[in-house]
Amino acid sequence: MNPAPPFIWITVMKKILFVLLAALLCLSGCGGHYDYSQHISEVKSDIFCAETEEFTLTAACVSREYPYCADGIACPMSNVIEISLVPAERQNTEYFVYIGEIGGEMSVRNAQGDYFYSESIDVFPEGSVSVIVEWGEERREIAITSVKNEKTISVGDALSYAVEAEKETISRMTKGGVFLGEFHIRLLRRDKNYYYVGIVDRDGETVSLLLDSESGSVLARRDTRV
């Protein structure tokens, strides 16, 4: 058998080199981004609010590991909706709250001065949701609305801004290419929306960040390390 002409070998080698180069670029691109979301152990992703002459009602969408512990190790999370009711006037009565198929009697939290109810939920509500509140002989059905708007960044974006702002902290908590810590991310509502991001190491020490909920910029920082 006659050997193949040189130009054929050159063509074959170019194709092999192209395939190898493409594979290397793919591996480089895929391996260059570390998925920090796998280390989230708590997320408050949304808050719903409504206020009447009789009470203020707030519902929070929370995903949290169980058992919950700030130990730098993230465990599988479950979804819970947490509802808080603050009466306009203190009353010696029991309150019941219902959202769709879930709900029941609220418990008194003396330290917070509110009535509280929480229950596991498969899918969090979005936008606006109807809530029924009952106490004594009274019954009200109201709509509570999300505090988020079209400018509110996502939980994933808040995490990315925090990681970018705390490169030194993240580097300190990374060994052998693995991040040894956990993140707590909570949407907050005060005069406006904010994000809290806590970066917790294996000793439970925390770097706390307050982020602008629209730009992701760091507004405040606290480090509990001694």
PDB file of C-alpha atoms in Angstrom:
ATOM      1  CA  MET A   1       0.000   0.000   0.000  1.00  0.00           C
ATOM      2  CA  ASN A   2       1.331   3.408  -0.997  1.00  0.00           C
ATOM      3  CA  PRO A   3       1.637   5.959   1.824  1.00  0.00           C
ATOM      4  CA  ALA A   4      -0.878   8.793   1.822  1.00  0.00           C
ATOM      5  CA  PRO A   5       0.258  12.055   0.230  1.00  0.00           C
ATOM      6  CA  PRO A   6       1.781  14.540   2.694  1.00  0.00           C
ATOM      7  CA  PHE A   7      -1.068  17.038   2.340  1.00  0.00           C
ATOM      8  CA  ILE A   8      -3.543  14.390   3.592  1.00  0.00           C
ATOM      9  CA  TRP A   9      -1.477  13.799   6.753  1.00  0.00           C
ATOM     10  CA  ILE A  10      -1.236  17.534   7.338  1.00  0.00           C
ATOM     11  CA  THR A  11      -5.023  17.854   6.991  1.00  0.00           C
ATOM     12  CA  VAL A  12      -5.614  14.972   9.422  1.00  0.00           C
ATOM     13  CA  MET A  13      -3.188  16.410  11.978  1.00  0.00           C
ATOM     14  CA  LYS A  14      -4.839  19.825  11.762  1.00  0.00           C
ATOM     15  CA  LYS A  15      -8.231  18.238  12.434  1.00  0.00           C
ATOM     16  CA  ILE A  16      -6.848  16.325  15.438  1.00  0.00           C
ATOM     17  CA  LEU A  17      -5.211  19.451  16.845  1.00  0.00           C
ATOM     18  CA  PHE A  18      -8.429  21.432  16.349  1.00  0.00           C
ATOM     19  CA  VAL A  19     -10.478  18.811  18.224  1.00  0.00           C
ATOM     20  CA  LEU A  20      -7.948  18.698  21.085  1.00  0.00           C
ATOM     21  CA  LEU A  21      -7.833  22.496  21.322  1.00  0.00           C
ATOM     22  CA  ALA A  22     -11.630  22.744  21.356  1.00  0.00           C
ATOM     23  CA  ALA A  23     -11.819  20.136  24.118  1.00  0.00           C
ATOM     24  CA  LEU A  24      -9.232  21.986  26.207  1.00  0.00           C
ATOM     25  CA  LEU A  25     -11.058  25.288  25.799  1.00  0.00           C
ATOM     26  CA  CYS A  26     -14.321  23.654  26.809  1.00  0.00           C
ATOM     27  CA  LEU A  27     -12.781  22.098  29.904  1.00  0.00           C
ATOM     28  CA  SER A  28     -11.129  25.369  30.805  1.00  0.00           C
ATOM     29  CA  GLY A  29     -14.375  27.280  30.462  1.00  0.00           C
ATOM     30  CA  CYS A  30     -16.433  24.722  32.383  1.00  0.00           C
ATOM     31  CA  GLY A  31     -13.933  24.424  35.194  1.00  0.00           C
ATOM     32  CA  GLY A  32     -13.252  28.135  35.551  1.00  0.00           C
ATOM     33  CA  HIS A  33     -16.515  28.956  37.340  1.00  0.00           C
ATOM     34  CA  TYR A  34     -17.010  27.655  40.871  1.00  0.00           C
ATOM     35  CA  ASP A  35     -20.618  27.020  41.877  1.00  0.00           C
ATOM     36  CA  TYR A  36     -20.938  28.740  45.250  1.00  0.00           C
ATOM     37  CA  SER A  37     -24.710  28.211  45.277  1.00  0.00           C
ATOM     38  CA  GLN A  38     -24.127  24.638  46.458  1.00  0.00           C
ATOM     39  CA  HIS A  39     -22.940  26.138  49.754  1.00  0.00           C
ATOM     40  CA  ILE A  40     -26.121  28.094  50.536  1.00  0.00           C
ATOM     41  CA  SER A  41     -27.782  26.945  53.758  1.00  0.00           C
ATOM     42  CA  GLU A  42     -30.461  29.630  54.141  1.00  0.00           C
ATOM     43  CA  VAL A  43     -32.360  31.878  51.719  1.00  0.00           C
ATOM     44  CA  LYS A  44     -35.147  34.369  52.312  1.00  0.00           C
ATOM     45  CA  SER A  45     -36.090  34.900  48.689  1.00  0.00           C
ATOM     46  CA  ASP A  46     -39.235  37.021  48.945  1.00  0.00           C
ATOM     47  CA  ILE A  47     -41.365  39.031  51.361  1.00  0.00           C
ATOM     48  CA  PHE A  48     -45.092  39.777  51.015  1.00  0.00           C
ATOM     49  CA  CYS A  49     -46.767  42.600  52.945  1.00  0.00           C
ATOM     50  CA  ALA A  50     -50.166  44.137  53.576  1.00  0.00           C
ATOM     51  CA  GLU A  51     -51.488  46.603  56.123  1.00  0.00           C
ATOM     52  CA  THR A  52     -55.068  47.278  57.217  1.00  0.00           C
ATOM     53  CA  GLU A  53     -56.582  49.371  60.012  1.00  0.00           C
ATOM     54  CA  GLU A  54     -56.647  46.203  62.129  1.00  0.00           C
ATOM     55  CA  PHE A  55     -53.257  44.571  61.562  1.00  0.00           C
ATOM     56  CA  THR A  56     -50.036  44.386  59.571  1.00  0.00           C
ATOM     57  CA  LEU A  57     -49.355  41.085  57.849  1.00  0.00           C
ATOM     58  CA  THR A  58     -46.020  39.858  56.516  1.00  0.00           C
ATOM     59  CA  ALA A  59     -45.175  36.544  54.831  1.00  0.00           C
ATOM     60  CA  ALA A  60     -41.611  35.430  54.085  1.00  0.00           C
ATOM     61  CA  CYS A  61     -40.494  32.702  51.660  1.00  0.00           C
ATOM     62  CA  VAL A  62     -37.634  30.880  53.370  1.00  0.00           C
ATOM     63  CA  SER A  63     -35.489  27.928  52.307  1.00  0.00           C
ATOM     64  CA  ARG A  64     -33.404  26.611  55.194  1.00  0.00           C
ATOM     65  CA  GLU A  65     -31.226  23.633  56.005  1.00  0.00           C
ATOM     66  CA  TYR A  66     -32.289  21.170  58.688  1.00  0.00           C
ATOM     67  CA  PRO A  67     -30.992  21.017  61.313  1.00  0.00           C
ATOM     68  CA  TYR A  68     -30.194  24.706  61.100  1.00  0.00           C
ATOM     69  CA  CYS A  69     -26.713  25.522  62.377  1.00  0.00           C
ATOM     70  CA  ALA A  70     -24.213  28.231  61.455  1.00  0.00           C
ATOM     71  CA  ASP A  71     -21.274  25.815  61.230  1.00  0.00           C
ATOM     72  CA  GLY A  72     -19.959  26.511  57.734  1.00  0.00           C
ATOM     73  CA  ILE A  73     -21.430  23.282  56.359  1.00  0.00           C
ATOM     74  CA  ALA A  74     -24.449  23.552  54.059  1.00  0.00           C
ATOM     75  CA  CYS A  75     -27.060  20.780  54.244  1.00  0.00           C
ATOM     76  CA  PRO A  76     -30.149  20.118  52.085  1.00  0.00           C
ATOM     77  CA  MET A  77     -32.811  22.806  52.457  1.00  0.00           C
ATOM     78  CA  SER A  78     -36.597  22.703  52.664  1.00  0.00           C
ATOM     79  CA  ASN A  79     -39.117  25.452  51.850  1.00  0.00           C
ATOM     80  CA  VAL A  80     -41.121  27.144  54.602  1.00  0.00           C
ATOM     81  CA  ILE A  81     -43.503  30.077  54.530  1.00  0.00           C
ATOM     82  CA  GLU A  82     -43.345  32.208  57.688  1.00  0.00           C
ATOM     83  CA  ILE A  83     -46.246  34.546  58.486  1.00  0.00           C
ATOM     84  CA  SER A  84     -46.205  37.359  61.037  1.00  0.00           C
ATOM     85  CA  LEU A  85     -49.237  39.374  62.152  1.00  0.00           C
ATOM     86  CA  VAL A  86     -49.029  42.518  64.287  1.00  0.00           C
ATOM     87  CA  PRO A  87     -52.421  43.798  65.536  1.00  0.00           C
ATOM     88  CA  ALA A  88     -53.018  47.547  65.452  1.00  0.00           C
ATOM     89  CA  GLU A  89     -54.306  47.189  69.006  1.00  0.00           C
ATOM     90  CA  ARG A  90     -53.296  44.443  71.404  1.00  0.00           C
ATOM     91  CA  GLN A  91     -56.144  41.971  71.822  1.00  0.00           C
ATOM     92  CA  ASN A  92     -56.616  38.950  74.046  1.00  0.00           C
ATOM     93  CA  THR A  93     -57.678  36.668  71.233  1.00  0.00           C
ATOM     94  CA  GLU A  94     -56.472  33.910  68.942  1.00  0.00           C
ATOM     95  CA  TYR A  95     -55.581  34.505  65.295  1.00  0.00           C
ATOM     96  CA  PHE A  96     -55.815  32.008  62.457  1.00  0.00           C
ATOM     97  CA  VAL A  97     -54.249  32.514  59.029  1.00  0.00           C
ATOM     98  CA  TYR A  98     -54.762  30.615  55.753  1.00  0.00           C
ATOM     99  CA  ILE A  99     -53.026  30.758  52.384  1.00  0.00           C
ATOM    100  CA  GLY A 100     -54.566  28.358  49.907  1.00  0.00           C
ATOM    101  CA  GLU A 101     -54.520  24.868  51.424  1.00  0.00           C
ATOM    102  CA  ILE A 102     -52.164  25.675  54.286  1.00  0.00           C
ATOM    103  CA  GLY A 103     -52.721  27.549  57.510  1.00  0.00           C
ATOM    104  CA  GLY A 104     -53.842  27.282  61.106  1.00  0.00           C
ATOM    105  CA  GLU A 105     -53.619  28.910  64.513  1.00  0.00           C
ATOM    106  CA  MET A 106     -50.876  31.481  65.035  1.00  0.00           C
ATOM    107  CA  SER A 107     -48.688  31.426  68.127  1.00  0.00           C
ATOM    108  CA  VAL A 108     -47.846  34.458  70.244  1.00  0.00           C
ATOM    109  CA  ARG A 109     -44.239  35.694  70.203  1.00  0.00           C
ATOM    110  CA  ASN A 110     -43.931  38.024  73.164  1.00  0.00           C
ATOM    111  CA  ALA A 111     -40.368  39.048  72.353  1.00  0.00           C
ATOM    112  CA  GLN A 112     -41.341  40.167  68.826  1.00  0.00           C
ATOM    113  CA  GLY A 113     -44.784  41.427  69.801  1.00  0.00           C
ATOM    114  CA  ASP A 114     -46.512  39.504  67.011  1.00  0.00           C
ATOM    115  CA  TYR A 115     -48.461  36.384  66.124  1.00  0.00           C
ATOM    116  CA  PHE A 116     -46.529  33.834  64.101  1.00  0.00           C
ATOM    117  CA  TYR A 117     -47.275  30.860  61.864  1.00  0.00           C
ATOM    118  CA  SER A 118     -44.976  28.707  59.699  1.00  0.00           C
ATOM    119  CA  GLU A 119     -45.521  25.662  57.519  1.00  0.00           C
ATOM    120  CA  SER A 120     -43.663  23.705  54.862  1.00  0.00           C
ATOM    121  CA  ILE A 121     -44.649  24.534  51.299  1.00  0.00           C
ATOM    122  CA  ASP A 122     -43.809  22.986  47.953  1.00  0.00           C
ATOM    123  CA  VAL A 123     -43.959  26.092  45.762  1.00  0.00           C
ATOM    124  CA  PHE A 124     -43.607  29.684  46.933  1.00  0.00           C
ATOM    125  CA  PRO A 125     -46.204  32.260  45.815  1.00  0.00           C
ATOM    126  CA  GLU A 126     -45.201  34.998  43.398  1.00  0.00           C
ATOM    127  CA  GLY A 127     -46.349  38.563  42.891  1.00  0.00           C
ATOM    128  CA  SER A 128     -49.479  38.633  45.022  1.00  0.00           C
ATOM    129  CA  VAL A 129     -51.415  36.070  47.039  1.00  0.00           C
ATOM    130  CA  SER A 130     -54.742  36.023  48.887  1.00  0.00           C
ATOM    131  CA  VAL A 131     -54.678  35.464  52.663  1.00  0.00           C
ATOM    132  CA  ILE A 132     -57.565  34.819  55.054  1.00  0.00           C
ATOM    133  CA  VAL A 133     -57.233  36.033  58.646  1.00  0.00           C
ATOM    134  CA  GLU A 134     -59.731  34.998  61.342  1.00  0.00           C
ATOM    135  CA  TRP A 135     -60.023  36.100  64.977  1.00  0.00           C
ATOM    136  CA  GLY A 136     -62.997  36.024  67.311  1.00  0.00           C
ATOM    137  CA  GLU A 137     -66.067  36.546  65.165  1.00  0.00           C
ATOM    138  CA  GLU A 138     -64.085  38.428  62.526  1.00  0.00           C
ATOM    139  CA  ARG A 139     -62.842  37.216  59.148  1.00  0.00           C
ATOM    140  CA  ARG A 140     -60.852  39.156  56.546  1.00  0.00           C
ATOM    141  CA  GLU A 141     -59.559  38.170  53.129  1.00  0.00           C
ATOM    142  CA  ILE A 142     -56.778  40.403  51.852  1.00  0.00           C
ATOM    143  CA  ALA A 143     -54.100  40.344  49.170  1.00  0.00           C
ATOM    144  CA  ILE A 144     -50.476  40.555  50.235  1.00  0.00           C
ATOM    145  CA  THR A 145     -47.973  41.726  47.628  1.00  0.00           C
ATOM    146  CA  SER A 146     -44.288  41.024  47.084  1.00  0.00           C
ATOM    147  CA  VAL A 147     -41.897  43.833  47.996  1.00  0.00           C
ATOM    148  CA  LYS A 148     -39.713  42.976  44.999  1.00  0.00           C
ATOM    149  CA  ASN A 149     -39.855  44.998  41.809  1.00  0.00           C
ATOM    150  CA  GLU A 150     -38.382  44.713  38.328  1.00  0.00           C
ATOM    151  CA  LYS A 151     -35.080  46.189  39.548  1.00  0.00           C
ATOM    152  CA  THR A 152     -34.591  43.786  42.460  1.00  0.00           C
ATOM    153  CA  ILE A 153     -31.637  41.497  41.772  1.00  0.00           C
ATOM    154  CA  SER A 154     -31.988  37.744  42.233  1.00  0.00           C
ATOM    155  CA  VAL A 155     -30.605  35.689  45.100  1.00  0.00           C
ATOM    156  CA  GLY A 156     -28.007  34.301  42.694  1.00  0.00           C
ATOM    157  CA  ASP A 157     -26.923  37.805  41.729  1.00  0.00           C
ATOM    158  CA  ALA A 158     -26.690  38.830  45.391  1.00  0.00           C
ATOM    159  CA  LEU A 159     -24.427  35.840  46.002  1.00  0.00           C
ATOM    160  CA  SER A 160     -22.238  36.764  43.030  1.00  0.00           C
ATOM    161  CA  TYR A 161     -21.846  40.377  44.222  1.00  0.00           C
ATOM    162  CA  ALA A 162     -20.926  39.168  47.725  1.00  0.00           C
ATOM    163  CA  VAL A 163     -18.346  36.687  46.424  1.00  0.00           C
ATOM    164  CA  GLU A 164     -16.826  39.365  44.206  1.00  0.00           C
ATOM    165  CA  ALA A 165     -16.653  41.859  47.082  1.00  0.00           C
ATOM    166  CA  GLU A 166     -15.092  39.318  49.469  1.00  0.00           C
ATOM    167  CA  LYS A 167     -12.428  37.707  47.299  1.00  0.00           C
ATOM    168  CA  GLU A 168      -9.921  37.655  50.156  1.00  0.00           C
ATOM    169  CA  THR A 169     -12.435  36.084  52.533  1.00  0.00           C
ATOM    170  CA  ILE A 170     -13.451  33.474  49.975  1.00  0.00           C
ATOM    171  CA  SER A 171      -9.796  32.681  49.245  1.00  0.00           C
ATOM    172  CA  ARG A 172      -9.078  32.247  52.961  1.00  0.00           C
ATOM    173  CA  MET A 173     -11.974  29.789  53.263  1.00  0.00           C
ATOM    174  CA  THR A 174     -10.984  27.750  50.206  1.00  0.00           C
ATOM    175  CA  LYS A 175      -8.719  24.704  50.516  1.00  0.00           C
ATOM    176  CA  GLY A 176      -7.689  22.439  47.643  1.00  0.00           C
ATOM    177  CA  GLY A 177     -10.090  24.223  45.309  1.00  0.00           C
ATOM    178  CA  VAL A 178     -13.077  23.594  47.623  1.00  0.00           C
ATOM    179  CA  PHE A 179     -14.924  26.341  49.496  1.00  0.00           C
ATOM    180  CA  LEU A 180     -15.198  25.420  53.187  1.00  0.00           C
ATOM    181  CA  GLY A 181     -18.067  27.584  54.324  1.00  0.00           C
ATOM    182  CA  GLU A 182     -21.744  28.417  53.861  1.00  0.00           C
ATOM    183  CA  PHE A 183     -23.854  31.385  52.820  1.00  0.00           C
ATOM    184  CA  HIS A 184     -26.962  32.868  54.414  1.00  0.00           C
ATOM    185  CA  ILE A 185     -28.863  35.160  52.024  1.00  0.00           C
ATOM    186  CA  ARG A 186     -31.923  37.126  53.104  1.00  0.00           C
ATOM    187  CA  LEU A 187     -34.041  39.715  51.350  1.00  0.00           C
ATOM    188  CA  LEU A 188     -34.782  42.481  53.866  1.00  0.00           C
ATOM    189  CA  ARG A 189     -37.419  45.183  53.891  1.00  0.00           C
ATOM    190  CA  ARG A 190     -36.832  48.418  55.815  1.00  0.00           C
ATOM    191  CA  ASP A 191     -37.246  51.849  54.218  1.00  0.00           C
ATOM    192  CA  LYS A 192     -36.435  49.992  50.975  1.00  0.00           C
ATOM    193  CA  ASN A 193     -35.225  46.528  49.975  1.00  0.00           C
ATOM    194  CA  TYR A 194     -31.801  45.188  50.912  1.00  0.00           C
ATOM    195  CA  TYR A 195     -29.998  41.870  50.834  1.00  0.00           C
ATOM    196  CA  TYR A 196     -28.140  40.447  53.794  1.00  0.00           C
ATOM    197  CA  VAL A 197     -25.371  37.990  52.892  1.00  0.00           C
ATOM    198  CA  GLY A 198     -23.574  36.108  55.656  1.00  0.00           C
ATOM    199  CA  ILE A 199     -20.391  34.180  54.829  1.00  0.00           C
ATOM    200  CA  VAL A 200     -19.815  31.604  57.595  1.00  0.00           C
ATOM    201  CA  ASP A 201     -16.660  29.551  58.102  1.00  0.00           C
ATOM    202  CA  ARG A 202     -16.241  26.173  59.830  1.00  0.00           C
ATOM    203  CA  ASP A 203     -15.719  27.898  63.207  1.00  0.00           C
ATOM    204  CA  GLY A 204     -19.042  29.717  62.884  1.00  0.00           C
ATOM    205  CA  GLU A 205     -17.359  33.088  62.433  1.00  0.00           C
ATOM    206  CA  THR A 206     -19.225  35.322  59.992  1.00  0.00           C
ATOM    207  CA  VAL A 207     -18.579  38.124  57.553  1.00  0.00           C
ATOM    208  CA  SER A 208     -21.884  40.003  57.205  1.00  0.00           C
ATOM    209  CA  LEU A 209     -22.696  42.192  54.219  1.00  0.00           C
ATOM    210  CA  LEU A 210     -25.618  44.528  53.575  1.00  0.00           C
ATOM    211  CA  LEU A 211     -26.199  44.927  49.846  1.00  0.00           C
ATOM    212  CA  ASP A 212     -28.268  47.345  47.830  1.00  0.00           C
ATOM    213  CA  SER A 213     -31.040  45.174  46.387  1.00  0.00           C
ATOM    214  CA  GLU A 214     -30.847  46.817  42.951  1.00  0.00           C
ATOM    215  CA  SER A 215     -27.164  47.520  42.322  1.00  0.00           C
ATOM    216  CA  GLY A 216     -25.647  44.796  44.495  1.00  0.00           C
ATOM    217  CA  SER A 217     -23.170  47.288  45.974  1.00  0.00           C
ATOM    218  CA  VAL A 218     -21.984  46.730  49.549  1.00  0.00           C
ATOM    219  CA  LEU A 219     -23.507  49.297  51.927  1.00  0.00           C
ATOM    220  CA  ALA A 220     -22.172  47.894  55.200  1.00  0.00           C
ATOM    221  CA  ARG A 221     -19.799  45.165  56.379  1.00  0.00           C
ATOM    222  CA  ARG A 222     -19.161  43.457  59.699  1.00  0.00           C
ATOM    223  CA  ASP A 223     -16.560  40.808  60.524  1.00  0.00           C
ATOM    224  CA  THR A 224     -17.015  38.749  63.684  1.00  0.00           C
ATOM    225  CA  ARG A 225     -13.527  37.204  63.537  1.00  0.00           C
ATOM    226  CA  VAL A 226     -11.432  37.787  66.636  1.00  0.00           C
TER     227      VAL A 226
END
